[in-house]
JSON list of C-alpha atoms in Angstrom, two decimals:
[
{"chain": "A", "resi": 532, "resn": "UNK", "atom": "CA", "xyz": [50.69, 5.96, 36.03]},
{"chain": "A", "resi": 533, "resn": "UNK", "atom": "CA", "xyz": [50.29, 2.34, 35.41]},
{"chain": "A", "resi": 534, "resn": "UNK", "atom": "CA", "xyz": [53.31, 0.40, 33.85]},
{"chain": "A", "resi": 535, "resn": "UNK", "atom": "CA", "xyz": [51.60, -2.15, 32.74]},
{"chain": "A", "resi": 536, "resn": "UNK", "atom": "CA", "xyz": [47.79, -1.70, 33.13]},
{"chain": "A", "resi": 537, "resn": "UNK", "atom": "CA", "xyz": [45.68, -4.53, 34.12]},
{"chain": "A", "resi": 538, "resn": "UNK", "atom": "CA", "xyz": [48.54, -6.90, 32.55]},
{"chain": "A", "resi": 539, "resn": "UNK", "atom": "CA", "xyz": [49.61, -10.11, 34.89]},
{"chain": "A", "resi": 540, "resn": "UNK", "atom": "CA", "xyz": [53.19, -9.38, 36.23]},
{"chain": "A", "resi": 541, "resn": "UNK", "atom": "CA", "xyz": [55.89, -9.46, 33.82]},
{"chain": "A", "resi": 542, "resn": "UNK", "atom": "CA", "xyz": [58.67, -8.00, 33.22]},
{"chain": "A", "resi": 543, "resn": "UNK", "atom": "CA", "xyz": [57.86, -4.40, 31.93]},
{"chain": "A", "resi": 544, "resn": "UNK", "atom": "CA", "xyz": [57.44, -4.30, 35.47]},
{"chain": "A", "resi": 545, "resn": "UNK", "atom": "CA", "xyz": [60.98, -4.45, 36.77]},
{"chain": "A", "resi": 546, "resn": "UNK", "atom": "CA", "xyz": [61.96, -2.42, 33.64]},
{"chain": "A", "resi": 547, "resn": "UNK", "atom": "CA", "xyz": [59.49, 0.41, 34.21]},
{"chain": "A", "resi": 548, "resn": "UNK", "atom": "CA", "xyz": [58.52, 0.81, 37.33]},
{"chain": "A", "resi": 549, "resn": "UNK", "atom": "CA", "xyz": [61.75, 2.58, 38.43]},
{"chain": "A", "resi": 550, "resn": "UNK", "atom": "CA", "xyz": [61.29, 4.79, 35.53]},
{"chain": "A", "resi": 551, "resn": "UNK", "atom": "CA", "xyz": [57.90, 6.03, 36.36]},
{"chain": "A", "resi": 552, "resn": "UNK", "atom": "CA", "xyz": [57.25, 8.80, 38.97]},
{"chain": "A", "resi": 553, "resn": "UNK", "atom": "CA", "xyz": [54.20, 7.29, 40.30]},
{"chain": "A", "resi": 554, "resn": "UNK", "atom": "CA", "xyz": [53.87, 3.53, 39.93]},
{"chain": "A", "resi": 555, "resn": "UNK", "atom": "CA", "xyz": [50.27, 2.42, 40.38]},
{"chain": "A", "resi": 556, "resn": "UNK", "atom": "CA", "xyz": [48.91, -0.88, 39.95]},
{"chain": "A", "resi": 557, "resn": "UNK", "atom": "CA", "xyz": [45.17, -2.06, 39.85]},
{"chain": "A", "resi": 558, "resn": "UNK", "atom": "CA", "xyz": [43.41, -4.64, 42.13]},
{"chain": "A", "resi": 559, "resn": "UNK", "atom": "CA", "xyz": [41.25, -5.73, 39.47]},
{"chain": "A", "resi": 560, "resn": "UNK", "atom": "CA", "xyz": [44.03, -6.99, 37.16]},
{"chain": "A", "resi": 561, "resn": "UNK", "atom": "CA", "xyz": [46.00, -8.03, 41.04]},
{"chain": "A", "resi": 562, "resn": "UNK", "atom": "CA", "xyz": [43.13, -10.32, 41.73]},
{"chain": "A", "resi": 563, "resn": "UNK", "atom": "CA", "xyz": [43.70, -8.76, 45.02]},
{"chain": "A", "resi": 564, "resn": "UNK", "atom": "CA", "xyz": [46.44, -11.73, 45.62]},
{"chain": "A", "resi": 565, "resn": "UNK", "atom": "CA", "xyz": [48.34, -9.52, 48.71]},
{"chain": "A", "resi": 566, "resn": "UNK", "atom": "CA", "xyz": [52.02, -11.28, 47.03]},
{"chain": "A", "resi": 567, "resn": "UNK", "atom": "CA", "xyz": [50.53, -9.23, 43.73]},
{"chain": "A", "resi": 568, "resn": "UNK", "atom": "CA", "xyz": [50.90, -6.29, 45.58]},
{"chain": "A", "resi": 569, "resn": "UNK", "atom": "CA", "xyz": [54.56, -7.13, 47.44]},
{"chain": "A", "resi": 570, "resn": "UNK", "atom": "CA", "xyz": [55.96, -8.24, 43.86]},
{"chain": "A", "resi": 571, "resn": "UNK", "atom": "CA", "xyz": [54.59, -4.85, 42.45]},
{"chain": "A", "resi": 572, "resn": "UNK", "atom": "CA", "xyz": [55.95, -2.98, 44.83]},
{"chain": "A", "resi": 573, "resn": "UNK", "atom": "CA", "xyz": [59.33, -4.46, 45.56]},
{"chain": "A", "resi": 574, "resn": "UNK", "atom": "CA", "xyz": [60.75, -2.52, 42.47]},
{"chain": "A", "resi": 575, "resn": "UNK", "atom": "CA", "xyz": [59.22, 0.74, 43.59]},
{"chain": "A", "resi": 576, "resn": "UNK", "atom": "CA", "xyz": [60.81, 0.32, 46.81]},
{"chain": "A", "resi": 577, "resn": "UNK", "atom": "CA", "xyz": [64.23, -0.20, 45.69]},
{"chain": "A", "resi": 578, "resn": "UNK", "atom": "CA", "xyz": [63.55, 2.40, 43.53]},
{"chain": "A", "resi": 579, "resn": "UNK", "atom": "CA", "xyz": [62.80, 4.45, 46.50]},
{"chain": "A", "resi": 580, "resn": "UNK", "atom": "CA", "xyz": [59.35, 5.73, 45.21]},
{"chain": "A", "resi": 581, "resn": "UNK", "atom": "CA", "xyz": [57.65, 7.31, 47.88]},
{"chain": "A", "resi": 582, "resn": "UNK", "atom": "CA", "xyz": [54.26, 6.70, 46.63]},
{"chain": "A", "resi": 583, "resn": "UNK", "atom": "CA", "xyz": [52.99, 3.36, 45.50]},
{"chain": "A", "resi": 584, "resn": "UNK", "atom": "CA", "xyz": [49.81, 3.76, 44.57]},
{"chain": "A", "resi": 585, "resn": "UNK", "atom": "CA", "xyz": [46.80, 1.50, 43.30]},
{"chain": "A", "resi": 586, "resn": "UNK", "atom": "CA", "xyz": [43.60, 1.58, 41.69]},
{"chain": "A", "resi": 587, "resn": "UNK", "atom": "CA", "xyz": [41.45, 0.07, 44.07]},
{"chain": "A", "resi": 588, "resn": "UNK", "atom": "CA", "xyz": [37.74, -1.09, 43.70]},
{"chain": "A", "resi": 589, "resn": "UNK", "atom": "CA", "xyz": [36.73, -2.34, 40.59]},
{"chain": "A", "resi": 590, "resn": "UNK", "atom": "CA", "xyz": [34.99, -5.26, 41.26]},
{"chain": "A", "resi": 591, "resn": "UNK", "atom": "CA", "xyz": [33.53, -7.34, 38.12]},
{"chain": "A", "resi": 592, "resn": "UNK", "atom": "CA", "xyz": [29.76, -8.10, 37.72]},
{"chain": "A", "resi": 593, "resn": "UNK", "atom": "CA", "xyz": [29.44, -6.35, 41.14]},
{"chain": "A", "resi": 594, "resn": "UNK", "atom": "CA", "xyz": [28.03, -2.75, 40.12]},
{"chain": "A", "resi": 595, "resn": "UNK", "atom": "CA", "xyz": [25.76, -1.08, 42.38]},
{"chain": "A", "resi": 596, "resn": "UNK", "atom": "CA", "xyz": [25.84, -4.10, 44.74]},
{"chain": "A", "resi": 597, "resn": "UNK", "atom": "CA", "xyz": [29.51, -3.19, 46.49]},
{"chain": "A", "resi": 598, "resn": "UNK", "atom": "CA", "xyz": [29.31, -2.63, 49.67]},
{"chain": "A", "resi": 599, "resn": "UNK", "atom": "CA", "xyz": [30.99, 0.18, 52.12]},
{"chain": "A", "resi": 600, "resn": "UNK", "atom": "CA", "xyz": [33.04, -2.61, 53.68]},
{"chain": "A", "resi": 601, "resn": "UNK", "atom": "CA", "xyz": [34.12, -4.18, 50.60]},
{"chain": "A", "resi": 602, "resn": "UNK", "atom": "CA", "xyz": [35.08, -1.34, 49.42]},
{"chain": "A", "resi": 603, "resn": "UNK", "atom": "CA", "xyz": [37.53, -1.14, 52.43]},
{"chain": "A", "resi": 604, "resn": "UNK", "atom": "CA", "xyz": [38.38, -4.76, 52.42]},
{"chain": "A", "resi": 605, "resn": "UNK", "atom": "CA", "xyz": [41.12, -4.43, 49.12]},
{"chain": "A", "resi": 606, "resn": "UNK", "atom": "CA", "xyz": [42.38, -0.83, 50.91]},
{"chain": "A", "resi": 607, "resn": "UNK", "atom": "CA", "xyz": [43.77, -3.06, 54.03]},
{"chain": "A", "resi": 608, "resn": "UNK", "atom": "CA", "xyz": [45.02, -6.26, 51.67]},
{"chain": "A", "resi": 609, "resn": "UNK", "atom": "CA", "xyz": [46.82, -3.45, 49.10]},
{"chain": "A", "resi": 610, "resn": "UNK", "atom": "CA", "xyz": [48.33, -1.24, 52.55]},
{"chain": "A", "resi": 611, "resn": "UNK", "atom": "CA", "xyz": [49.58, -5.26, 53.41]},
{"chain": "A", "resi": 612, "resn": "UNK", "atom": "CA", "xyz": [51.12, -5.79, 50.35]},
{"chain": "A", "resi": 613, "resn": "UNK", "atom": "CA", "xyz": [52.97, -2.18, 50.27]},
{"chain": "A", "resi": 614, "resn": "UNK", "atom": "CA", "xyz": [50.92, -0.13, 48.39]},
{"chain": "A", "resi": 615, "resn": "UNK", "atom": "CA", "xyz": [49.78, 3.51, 50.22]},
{"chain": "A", "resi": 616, "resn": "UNK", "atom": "CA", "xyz": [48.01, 5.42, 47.61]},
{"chain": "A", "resi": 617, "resn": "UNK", "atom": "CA", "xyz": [44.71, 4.77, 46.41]},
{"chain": "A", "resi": 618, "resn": "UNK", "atom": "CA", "xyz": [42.50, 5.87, 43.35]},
{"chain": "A", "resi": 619, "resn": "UNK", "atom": "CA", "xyz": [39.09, 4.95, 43.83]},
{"chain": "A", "resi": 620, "resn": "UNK", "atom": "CA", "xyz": [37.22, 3.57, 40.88]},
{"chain": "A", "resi": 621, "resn": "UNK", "atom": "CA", "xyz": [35.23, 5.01, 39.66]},
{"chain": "A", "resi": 622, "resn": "UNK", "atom": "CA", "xyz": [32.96, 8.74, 39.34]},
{"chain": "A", "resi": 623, "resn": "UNK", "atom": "CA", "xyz": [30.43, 8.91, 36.36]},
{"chain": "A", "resi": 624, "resn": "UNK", "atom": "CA", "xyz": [30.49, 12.92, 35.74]},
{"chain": "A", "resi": 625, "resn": "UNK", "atom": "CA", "xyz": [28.60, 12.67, 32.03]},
{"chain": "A", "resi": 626, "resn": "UNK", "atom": "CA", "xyz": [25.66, 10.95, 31.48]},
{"chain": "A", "resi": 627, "resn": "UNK", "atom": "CA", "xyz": [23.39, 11.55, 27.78]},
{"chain": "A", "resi": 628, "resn": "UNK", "atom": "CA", "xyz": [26.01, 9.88, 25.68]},
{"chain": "A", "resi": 629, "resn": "UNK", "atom": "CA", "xyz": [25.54, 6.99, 23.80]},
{"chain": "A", "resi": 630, "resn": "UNK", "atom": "CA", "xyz": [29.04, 6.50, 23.12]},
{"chain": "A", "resi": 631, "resn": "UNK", "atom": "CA", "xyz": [32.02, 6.19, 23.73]},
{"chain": "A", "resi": 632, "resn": "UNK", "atom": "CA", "xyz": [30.20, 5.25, 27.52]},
{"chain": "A", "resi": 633, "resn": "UNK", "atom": "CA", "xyz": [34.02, 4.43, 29.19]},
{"chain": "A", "resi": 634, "resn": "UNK", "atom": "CA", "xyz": [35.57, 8.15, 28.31]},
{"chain": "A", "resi": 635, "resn": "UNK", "atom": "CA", "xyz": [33.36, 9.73, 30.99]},
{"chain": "A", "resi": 636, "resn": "UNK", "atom": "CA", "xyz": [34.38, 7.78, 33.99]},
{"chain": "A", "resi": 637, "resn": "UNK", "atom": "CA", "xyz": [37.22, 9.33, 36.08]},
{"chain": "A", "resi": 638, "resn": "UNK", "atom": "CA", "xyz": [38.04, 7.73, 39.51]},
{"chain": "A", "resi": 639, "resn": "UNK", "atom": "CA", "xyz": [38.66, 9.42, 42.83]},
{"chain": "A", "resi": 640, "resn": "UNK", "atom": "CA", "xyz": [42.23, 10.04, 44.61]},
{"chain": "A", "resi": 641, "resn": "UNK", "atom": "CA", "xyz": [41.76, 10.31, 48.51]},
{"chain": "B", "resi": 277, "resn": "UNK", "atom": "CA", "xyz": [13.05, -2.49, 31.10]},
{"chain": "B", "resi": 278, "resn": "UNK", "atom": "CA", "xyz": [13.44, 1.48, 31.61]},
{"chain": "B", "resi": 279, "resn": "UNK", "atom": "CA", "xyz": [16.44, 2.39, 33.42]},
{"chain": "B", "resi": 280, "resn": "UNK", "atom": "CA", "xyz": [18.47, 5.50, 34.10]},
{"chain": "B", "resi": 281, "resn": "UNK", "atom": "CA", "xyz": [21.43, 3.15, 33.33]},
{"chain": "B", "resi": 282, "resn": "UNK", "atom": "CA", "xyz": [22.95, 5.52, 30.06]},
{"chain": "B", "resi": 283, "resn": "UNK", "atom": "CA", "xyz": [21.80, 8.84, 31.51]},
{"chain": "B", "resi": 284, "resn": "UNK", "atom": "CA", "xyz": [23.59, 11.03, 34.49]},
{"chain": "B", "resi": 285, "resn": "UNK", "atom": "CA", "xyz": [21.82, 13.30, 36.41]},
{"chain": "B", "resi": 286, "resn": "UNK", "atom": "CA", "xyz": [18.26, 11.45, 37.51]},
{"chain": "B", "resi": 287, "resn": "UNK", "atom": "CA", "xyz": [17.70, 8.77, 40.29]},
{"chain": "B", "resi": 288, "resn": "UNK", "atom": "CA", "xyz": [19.88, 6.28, 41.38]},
{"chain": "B", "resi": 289, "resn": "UNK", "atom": "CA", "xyz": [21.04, 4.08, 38.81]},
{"chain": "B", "resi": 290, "resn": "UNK", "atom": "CA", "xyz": [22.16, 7.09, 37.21]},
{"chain": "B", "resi": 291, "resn": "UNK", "atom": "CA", "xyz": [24.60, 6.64, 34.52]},
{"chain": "B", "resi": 292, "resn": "UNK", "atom": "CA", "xyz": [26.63, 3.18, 34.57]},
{"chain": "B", "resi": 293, "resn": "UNK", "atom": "CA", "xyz": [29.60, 2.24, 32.75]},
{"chain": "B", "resi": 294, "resn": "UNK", "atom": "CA", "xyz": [31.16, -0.26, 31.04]},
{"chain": "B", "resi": 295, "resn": "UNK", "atom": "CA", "xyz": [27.34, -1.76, 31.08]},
{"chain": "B", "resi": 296, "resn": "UNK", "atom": "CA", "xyz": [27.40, -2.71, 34.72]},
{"chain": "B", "resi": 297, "resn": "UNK", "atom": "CA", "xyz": [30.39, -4.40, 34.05]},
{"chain": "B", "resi": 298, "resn": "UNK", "atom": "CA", "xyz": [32.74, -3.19, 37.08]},
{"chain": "B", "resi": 299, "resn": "UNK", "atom": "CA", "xyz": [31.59, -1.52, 40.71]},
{"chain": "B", "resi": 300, "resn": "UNK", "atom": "CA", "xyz": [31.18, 1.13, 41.72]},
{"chain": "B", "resi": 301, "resn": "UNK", "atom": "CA", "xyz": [29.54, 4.21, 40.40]},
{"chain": "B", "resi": 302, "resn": "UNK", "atom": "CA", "xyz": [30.72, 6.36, 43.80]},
{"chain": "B", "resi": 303, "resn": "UNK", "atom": "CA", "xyz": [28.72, 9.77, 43.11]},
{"chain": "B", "resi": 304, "resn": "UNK", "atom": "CA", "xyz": [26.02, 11.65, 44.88]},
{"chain": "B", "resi": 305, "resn": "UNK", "atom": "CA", "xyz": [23.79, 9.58, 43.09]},
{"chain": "B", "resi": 306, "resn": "UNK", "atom": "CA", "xyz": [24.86, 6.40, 45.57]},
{"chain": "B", "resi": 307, "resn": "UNK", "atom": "CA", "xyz": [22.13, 6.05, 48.35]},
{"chain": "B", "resi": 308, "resn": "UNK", "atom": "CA", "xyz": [25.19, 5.43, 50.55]},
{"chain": "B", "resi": 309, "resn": "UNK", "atom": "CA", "xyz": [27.06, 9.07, 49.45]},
{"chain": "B", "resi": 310, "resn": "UNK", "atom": "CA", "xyz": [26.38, 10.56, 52.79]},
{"chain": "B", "resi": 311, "resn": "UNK", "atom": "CA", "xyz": [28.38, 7.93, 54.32]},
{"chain": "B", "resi": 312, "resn": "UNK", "atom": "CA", "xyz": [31.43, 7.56, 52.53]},
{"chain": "B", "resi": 313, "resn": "UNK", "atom": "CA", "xyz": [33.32, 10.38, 54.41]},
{"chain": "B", "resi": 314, "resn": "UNK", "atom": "CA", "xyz": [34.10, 7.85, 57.07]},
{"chain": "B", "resi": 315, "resn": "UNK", "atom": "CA", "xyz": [35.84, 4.94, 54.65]},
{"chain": "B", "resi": 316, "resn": "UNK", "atom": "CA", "xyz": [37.45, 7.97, 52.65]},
{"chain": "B", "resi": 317, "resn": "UNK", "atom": "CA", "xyz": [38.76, 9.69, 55.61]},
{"chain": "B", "resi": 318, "resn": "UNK", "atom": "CA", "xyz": [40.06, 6.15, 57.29]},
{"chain": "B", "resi": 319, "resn": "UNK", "atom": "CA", "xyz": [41.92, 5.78, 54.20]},
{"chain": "B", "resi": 320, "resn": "UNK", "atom": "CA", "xyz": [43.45, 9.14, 54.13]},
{"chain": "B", "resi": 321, "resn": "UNK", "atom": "CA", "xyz": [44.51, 8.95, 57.08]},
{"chain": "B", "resi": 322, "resn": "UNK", "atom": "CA", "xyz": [46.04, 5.23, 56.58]},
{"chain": "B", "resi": 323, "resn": "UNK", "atom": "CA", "xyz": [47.36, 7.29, 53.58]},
{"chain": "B", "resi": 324, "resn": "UNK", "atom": "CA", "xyz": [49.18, 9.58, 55.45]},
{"chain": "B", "resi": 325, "resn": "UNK", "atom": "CA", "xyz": [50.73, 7.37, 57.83]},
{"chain": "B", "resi": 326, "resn": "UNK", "atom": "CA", "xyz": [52.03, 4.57, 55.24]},
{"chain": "B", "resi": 327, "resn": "UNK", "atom": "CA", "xyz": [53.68, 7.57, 53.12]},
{"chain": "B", "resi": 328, "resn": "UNK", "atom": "CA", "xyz": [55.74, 8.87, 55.87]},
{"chain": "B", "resi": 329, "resn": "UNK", "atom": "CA", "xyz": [58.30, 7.31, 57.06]},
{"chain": "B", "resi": 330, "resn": "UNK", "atom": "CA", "xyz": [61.40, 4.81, 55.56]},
{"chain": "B", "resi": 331, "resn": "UNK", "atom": "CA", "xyz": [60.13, 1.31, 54.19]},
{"chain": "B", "resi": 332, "resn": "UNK", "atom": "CA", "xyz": [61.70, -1.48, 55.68]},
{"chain": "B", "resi": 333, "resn": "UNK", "atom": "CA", "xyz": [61.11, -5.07, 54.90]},
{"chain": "B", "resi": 334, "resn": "UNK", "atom": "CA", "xyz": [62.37, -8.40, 57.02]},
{"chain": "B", "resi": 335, "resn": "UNK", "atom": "CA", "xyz": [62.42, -10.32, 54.44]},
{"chain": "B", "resi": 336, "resn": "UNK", "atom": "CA", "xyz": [62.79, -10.46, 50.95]},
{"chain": "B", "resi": 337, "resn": "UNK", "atom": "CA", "xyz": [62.51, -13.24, 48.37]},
{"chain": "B", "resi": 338, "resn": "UNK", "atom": "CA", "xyz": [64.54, -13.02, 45.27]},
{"chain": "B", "resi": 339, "resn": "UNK", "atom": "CA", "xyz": [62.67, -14.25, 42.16]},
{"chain": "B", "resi": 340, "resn": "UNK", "atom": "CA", "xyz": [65.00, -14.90, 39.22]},
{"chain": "B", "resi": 341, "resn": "UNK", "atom": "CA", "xyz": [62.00, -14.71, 36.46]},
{"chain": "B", "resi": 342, "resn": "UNK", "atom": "CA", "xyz": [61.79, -12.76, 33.34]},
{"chain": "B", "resi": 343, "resn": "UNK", "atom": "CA", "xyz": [58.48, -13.00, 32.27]},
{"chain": "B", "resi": 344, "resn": "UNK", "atom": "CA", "xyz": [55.74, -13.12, 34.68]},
{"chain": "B", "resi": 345, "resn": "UNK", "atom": "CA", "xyz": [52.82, -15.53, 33.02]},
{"chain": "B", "resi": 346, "resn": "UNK", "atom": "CA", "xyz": [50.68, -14.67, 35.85]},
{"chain": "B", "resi": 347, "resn": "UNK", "atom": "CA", "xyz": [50.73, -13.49, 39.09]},
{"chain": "B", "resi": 348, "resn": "UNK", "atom": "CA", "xyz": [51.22, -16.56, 41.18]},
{"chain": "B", "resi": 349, "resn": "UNK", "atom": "CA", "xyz": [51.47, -16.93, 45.05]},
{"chain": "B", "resi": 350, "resn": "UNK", "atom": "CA", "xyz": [55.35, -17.58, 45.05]},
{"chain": "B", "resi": 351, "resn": "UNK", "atom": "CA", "xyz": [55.77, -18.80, 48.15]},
{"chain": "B", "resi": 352, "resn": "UNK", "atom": "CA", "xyz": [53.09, -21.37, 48.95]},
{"chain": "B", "resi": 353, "resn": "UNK", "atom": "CA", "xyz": [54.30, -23.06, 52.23]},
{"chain": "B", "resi": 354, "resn": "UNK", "atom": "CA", "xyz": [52.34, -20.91, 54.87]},
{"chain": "B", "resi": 355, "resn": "UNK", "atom": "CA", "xyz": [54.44, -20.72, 57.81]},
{"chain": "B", "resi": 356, "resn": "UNK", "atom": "CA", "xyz": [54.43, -16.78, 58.34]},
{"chain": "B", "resi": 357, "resn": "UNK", "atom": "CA", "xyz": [51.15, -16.69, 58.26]},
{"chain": "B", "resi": 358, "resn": "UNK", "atom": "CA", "xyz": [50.88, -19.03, 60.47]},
{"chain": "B", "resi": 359, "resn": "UNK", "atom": "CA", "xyz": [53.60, -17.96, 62.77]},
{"chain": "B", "resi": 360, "resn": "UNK", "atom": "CA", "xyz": [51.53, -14.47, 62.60]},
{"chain": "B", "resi": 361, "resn": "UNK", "atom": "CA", "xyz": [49.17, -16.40, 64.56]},
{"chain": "B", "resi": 362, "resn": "UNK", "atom": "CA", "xyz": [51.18, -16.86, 67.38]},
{"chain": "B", "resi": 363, "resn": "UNK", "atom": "CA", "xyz": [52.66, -14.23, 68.80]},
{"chain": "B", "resi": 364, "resn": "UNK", "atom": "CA", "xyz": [54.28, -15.12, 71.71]},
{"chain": "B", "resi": 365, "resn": "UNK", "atom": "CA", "xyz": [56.15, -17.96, 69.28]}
]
C-alpha cells in the first residue's frame, strides 16, 4: 500500500510507513532519484519490513514507446536504493468504456 | 485519426489509459509480449534474492526534517560515488 501516493517525501512518511504492512512507493512520483528510494526505505527498514516494494514503470508522455531495457533500467536504480518488490505498471484488462478510462488499469506484481 | 486507443481487444494500440499519458500498456497486445518473460523472470529472481536475507547498511545519514518539500538529493558532495569507482582505494 502506498503511504503517501505519488506525494514528494514528507512526513506521513516516517509516521506511516511503520504502520503499514507493505510500504510501496512509486518511481513516477520518486523521479527515480536512487536517495528517493534510500529515504523511503530507511523507515521500512527500521521498521523491519521485509518487503519494500515499488511501483515501477510509469513513465510520462512515453506510452507505447518504452522500451524492454527501460523498463529494467528503474528495477536496478529502485533494488540500489533498497526497494525489492516491484508492481509493474500497468495491464489494460477492459477496453469499450468511455469512462471512467483509469478504473480498468491494474498493474502486474512479479 | 482512427485508433484502437479507447477499445481493448483489437490490434496493437489496443486500449490506452490515462490518454497516452503514462507507459506502458504491458498486455498480449504489446508486439514485444513474447519477450517479456526474460526482464520479468530477471526481476523475480533479483526479487527473491533482495527479500532474503538481513538488511544491513554502512552508513546512515540522519535527517532532522519534518516536512519533506521535495525529494532532494541530500547529500550532494559525490565522494562515494566516486570512491565506488575505485576499488582498490
Amino acid at each position: 500500500m502506498q503511504p503517501s501516493r505519488m506525494a514528494k517525501a514528507d512526513e506521513t512518511q516516517q509516521t506511516n510507513i511503520p504502520n503499514v504492512n507493505g510500504p510501496e512507493c512509486e518511481s513516477l512520483g520518486f523521479s527515480y532519484v536512487i536517495d528517493a528510494y534510500r529515504q523511503y526505505a530507511a523507515p521500512a527498514n527500521l521498521a523491519c519490513k521485509r518487503i519494500i516494494s515499488a511501483e515501477c514503470g510509469a513513465n510520462v508522455e512515453e506510452a507505447h514507446q518504452q522500451t524492454l531495457p527501460e523498463f529494467l533500467w528503474d528495477v536496478k536504480r529502485s533494488i540500489a536504493g533498497s526497494v525489492n518488490n516491484f508492481i509493474f505498471y500497468g495491464y489494460p484488462y477492459s477496453g469499450n468504456v468511455s469512462y471512467p478510462l483509469a478504473l480498468f488499469v491494474s498493474s502486474v506484481e512479479c | 485519426m482512427l485508433t484502437s486507443l479507447q477499445y481493448g481487444n483489437t490490434t496493437w494500440p489496443s486500449f490506452t489509459t490515462f490518454n497516452c499519458a503514462f507507459a506502458e500498456m504491458h498486455g498480449r497486445h504489446q508486439p514485444a509480449f513474447e519477450f517479456y518473460s526474460n526482464p520479468i523472470g530477471y526481476t523475480a529472481r533479483l526479487q527473491y534474492i533482495f527479500q532474503s536475507g538481513v538488511p544491513k547498511m554502512d552508513i546512515a545519514f540522519y535527517q532532522k526534517f519534518t516536512a519533506y518539500r521535495s525529494v532532494p538529493r541530500n547529500y550532494q558532495p559525490i565522494d562515494f560515488e566516486t570512491d565506488g569507482k575505485h576499488p582498490r582505494s
